[in-house]
Protein backbone atom coordinates (compact mmCIF):
# COMPACT_ATOMS: atom_id res chain seq x y z
CA GLY A 1 -12.95 -28.28 0.90
CA ARG A 2 -12.67 -27.56 -2.84
CA LEU A 3 -10.19 -24.89 -3.83
CA SER A 4 -10.86 -22.14 -6.31
CA ARG A 5 -8.28 -19.82 -7.90
CA ARG A 6 -8.87 -16.31 -6.59
CA PHE A 7 -5.69 -14.56 -7.78
CA GLN A 8 -3.70 -15.24 -10.92
CA PRO A 9 0.13 -15.51 -10.67
CA TRP A 10 0.42 -12.09 -12.33
CA GLU A 11 -1.81 -10.50 -9.67
CA GLN A 12 0.22 -12.14 -6.92
CA LEU A 13 3.51 -10.93 -8.46
CA VAL A 14 2.22 -7.37 -8.78
CA HIS A 15 0.88 -7.38 -5.22
CA TRP A 16 4.03 -8.78 -3.58
CA THR A 17 6.41 -6.61 -5.61
CA THR A 18 4.45 -3.50 -4.65
CA ALA A 19 4.17 -4.66 -1.03
CA THR A 20 7.91 -5.31 -0.76
CA ALA A 21 8.75 -1.90 -2.23
CA PHE A 22 6.19 -0.31 0.12
CA VAL A 23 7.71 -1.88 3.24
CA VAL A 24 11.30 -0.98 2.28
CA LEU A 25 10.22 2.58 1.43
CA ALA A 26 8.32 2.86 4.72
CA ILE A 27 11.31 1.73 6.78
CA THR A 28 13.84 3.86 4.93
CA GLY A 29 11.43 6.81 4.92
CA LEU A 30 10.98 6.58 8.68
CA ILE A 31 14.77 6.51 9.10
CA LEU A 32 15.15 9.60 6.89
CA GLY A 33 12.15 11.47 8.27
CA PHE A 34 12.36 10.78 11.98
CA GLY A 35 15.66 8.96 12.53
CA LYS A 36 17.71 11.94 13.59
CA ALA A 37 15.28 12.82 16.38
CA VAL A 38 14.26 9.29 17.41
CA MET A 39 17.01 6.83 16.45
CA MET A 40 20.21 8.85 16.74
CA PRO A 41 19.86 9.45 20.51
CA VAL A 42 19.41 5.70 21.01
CA LEU A 43 21.87 4.28 18.43
CA GLY A 44 24.48 7.01 18.49
CA HIS A 45 25.88 9.08 15.65
CA THR A 46 27.97 6.39 13.98
CA LEU A 47 25.37 3.62 13.71
CA PHE A 48 22.63 6.07 12.74
CA SER A 49 24.84 7.60 10.02
CA TRP A 50 25.42 4.14 8.53
CA LEU A 51 21.68 3.47 8.50
CA ALA A 52 20.93 6.86 6.95
CA GLN A 53 23.63 6.40 4.29
CA LEU A 54 22.04 3.07 3.37
CA ALA A 55 18.46 4.35 3.59
CA LYS A 56 18.85 7.42 1.35
CA PRO A 57 19.95 5.74 -1.92
CA LEU A 58 17.67 2.75 -1.30
CA HIS A 59 14.69 5.07 -0.83
CA ASN A 60 15.57 7.13 -3.90
CA LEU A 61 16.04 4.05 -6.12
CA LEU A 62 12.93 2.19 -4.99
CA GLY A 63 10.66 5.25 -5.19
CA PRO A 64 10.34 5.27 -8.98
CA LEU A 65 9.86 1.46 -8.96
CA PHE A 66 7.04 1.93 -6.48
CA VAL A 67 5.40 4.51 -8.77
CA VAL A 68 5.52 2.03 -11.66
CA CYS A 69 4.19 -0.77 -9.40
CA THR A 70 1.34 1.46 -8.23
CA ILE A 71 0.32 2.15 -11.82
CA ILE A 72 0.48 -1.56 -12.67
CA ILE A 73 -1.48 -2.55 -9.55
CA PHE A 74 -4.14 0.06 -10.43
CA VAL A 75 -4.54 -1.28 -13.97
CA THR A 76 -4.53 -4.89 -12.74
CA PHE A 77 -7.17 -4.49 -10.02
CA VAL A 78 -9.35 -1.54 -11.05
CA ARG A 79 -12.02 -3.65 -12.76
CA ASN A 80 -12.88 -5.52 -9.55
CA ASN A 81 -12.72 -2.37 -7.40
CA LEU A 82 -15.46 -0.40 -9.13
CA TRP A 83 -18.21 0.58 -6.69
CA LYS A 84 -21.45 -1.41 -6.79
CA SER A 85 -24.82 -0.75 -5.15
CA TYR A 86 -24.24 -3.41 -2.46
CA ASP A 87 -21.06 -1.67 -1.26
CA MET A 88 -23.11 0.93 0.66
CA LEU A 89 -24.94 -1.90 2.44
CA TRP A 90 -21.56 -3.42 3.31
CA ILE A 91 -20.40 -0.09 4.77
CA ARG A 92 -23.67 0.45 6.72
CA LYS A 93 -23.46 -3.03 8.21
CA PHE A 94 -19.67 -2.83 8.62
CA GLY A 95 -19.19 -5.97 6.57
CA GLY A 96 -21.73 -7.89 8.61
CA MET A 97 -19.80 -7.47 11.85
CA LEU A 98 -22.62 -5.40 13.37
CA SER A 99 -25.44 -7.67 12.26
CA GLY A 100 -23.70 -11.05 12.39
CA HIS A 101 -24.94 -11.86 8.89
CA ASP A 102 -22.98 -12.10 5.67
CA VAL A 103 -23.23 -9.05 3.43
CA PRO A 104 -22.74 -9.34 -0.35
CA SER A 105 -19.45 -7.89 -1.48
CA GLY A 106 -18.26 -9.29 -4.80
CA LYS A 107 -14.59 -10.16 -5.22
CA PHE A 108 -13.45 -7.17 -3.11
CA ASN A 109 -15.54 -5.80 -0.27
CA ALA A 110 -16.10 -2.08 0.36
CA GLY A 111 -13.25 -1.99 2.90
CA GLU A 112 -10.85 -3.31 0.29
CA LYS A 113 -12.22 -0.84 -2.23
CA LEU A 114 -11.63 2.02 0.23
CA TRP A 115 -8.00 0.87 0.56
CA PHE A 116 -7.67 0.60 -3.22
CA TRP A 117 -9.12 4.05 -4.00
CA GLY A 118 -7.98 5.96 -0.93
CA GLY A 119 -4.66 4.26 -0.28
CA VAL A 120 -3.26 2.72 -3.41
CA THR A 121 -4.73 5.25 -5.84
CA PHE A 122 -5.05 8.63 -4.07
CA LEU A 123 -2.17 8.37 -1.60
CA GLY A 124 -0.13 6.50 -4.22
CA ILE A 125 -0.49 9.45 -6.61
CA VAL A 126 0.31 12.04 -3.91
CA VAL A 127 3.30 10.15 -2.49
CA GLY A 128 4.53 9.19 -5.96
CA ALA A 129 4.27 12.66 -7.49
CA SER A 130 5.83 14.45 -4.51
CA GLY A 131 8.53 11.78 -4.30
CA LEU A 132 9.43 12.19 -7.96
CA VAL A 133 9.73 15.95 -7.45
CA LEU A 134 12.15 15.27 -4.60
CA ASP A 135 13.99 12.48 -6.41
CA PHE A 136 14.57 14.45 -9.61
CA ALA A 137 15.46 17.89 -8.32
CA ASN A 138 17.11 18.92 -11.59
CA PHE A 139 14.06 20.33 -13.36
CA ASP A 140 14.33 23.91 -12.09
CA GLN A 141 12.14 23.36 -9.03
CA THR A 142 12.14 26.31 -6.67
CA ARG A 143 13.10 26.04 -3.03
CA PHE A 144 9.42 26.46 -2.12
CA THR A 145 8.41 23.60 -4.47
CA MET A 146 10.98 21.30 -2.85
CA GLN A 147 9.91 22.28 0.68
CA ALA A 148 6.21 21.89 -0.10
CA SER A 149 6.87 18.52 -1.76
CA GLU A 150 8.78 17.35 1.30
CA ILE A 151 5.92 18.24 3.66
CA VAL A 152 3.24 16.76 1.37
CA HIS A 153 5.34 13.62 0.83
CA LEU A 154 5.93 13.06 4.54
CA ALA A 155 2.32 13.71 5.55
CA ALA A 156 0.84 11.51 2.80
CA ALA A 157 3.43 8.78 3.43
CA CYS A 158 2.53 8.69 7.13
CA LEU A 159 -1.18 8.32 6.24
CA PHE A 160 -0.24 5.66 3.66
CA MET A 161 1.76 3.70 6.25
CA MET A 162 -1.07 3.85 8.80
CA ALA A 163 -3.59 2.65 6.21
CA GLY A 164 -1.07 0.05 5.06
CA LEU A 165 -0.83 -1.30 8.60
CA GLY A 166 -4.61 -1.72 8.56
CA HIS A 167 -4.38 -3.55 5.24
CA ILE A 168 -1.60 -5.78 6.55
CA TYR A 169 -3.57 -6.55 9.72
CA MET A 170 -6.74 -7.43 7.81
CA GLY A 171 -4.77 -9.48 5.28
CA THR A 172 -2.99 -11.55 7.93
CA ILE A 173 -4.80 -11.71 11.28
CA GLY A 174 -8.10 -9.87 10.82
CA MET A 175 -9.49 -11.99 7.97
CA ILE A 176 -8.68 -15.67 8.20
CA GLY A 177 -7.75 -17.03 4.77
CA ALA A 178 -6.90 -13.67 3.17
CA TYR A 179 -3.12 -14.15 3.44
CA ASP A 180 -3.31 -17.66 1.98
CA ALA A 181 -5.43 -16.31 -0.89
CA MET A 182 -2.71 -13.88 -1.96
CA LYS A 183 0.15 -16.26 -1.11
CA THR A 184 -1.07 -19.31 -3.01
CA GLY A 185 -3.72 -17.76 -5.25
CA TYR A 186 -6.30 -20.30 -4.07
CA VAL A 187 -9.13 -20.14 -1.55
CA ASP A 188 -11.75 -22.54 -0.29
CA GLU A 189 -14.92 -22.14 -2.37
CA THR A 190 -16.94 -21.53 0.81
CA TRP A 191 -14.57 -18.73 1.83
CA ALA A 192 -14.86 -17.14 -1.63
């Protein structure tokens, strides 16, 4: 029943700012990437054009903010996401779900570390770099560079969104108490 602070206000601010930018970029990116084929036949030309005209500048303005947020979130959380020897045990036992016993994990378990290194770091770099190439097309990029960046950006962003859905699921429904930990910063000592 005793509460312990798990996340500092700064960590919460960084997480929720990045998460908000991520969600808005995902929605606007889906509108820009697939809207013409999927949404326009359903909504019609007029409504879709309004959505696209709103989505494009919002996506372009929030992209650089997301890059900055990703760098800040990396610096903020990297210390607790370094791999430890017990992380392989956590992966082998799938966090204890296969054995029914608790597996040591430190502040962040191996699943969270996979999200941090694979999602936030690797996909963040790929999506961020390709997005900046697309956002700032005034540095003598060739047509091929722009086309390649568009394909890389879309493919990596789709992977990022799928992994993000997994993170959102585990942080809300899949792991009881995880959402409250990031919302309030406090967790029950037993949960920690």
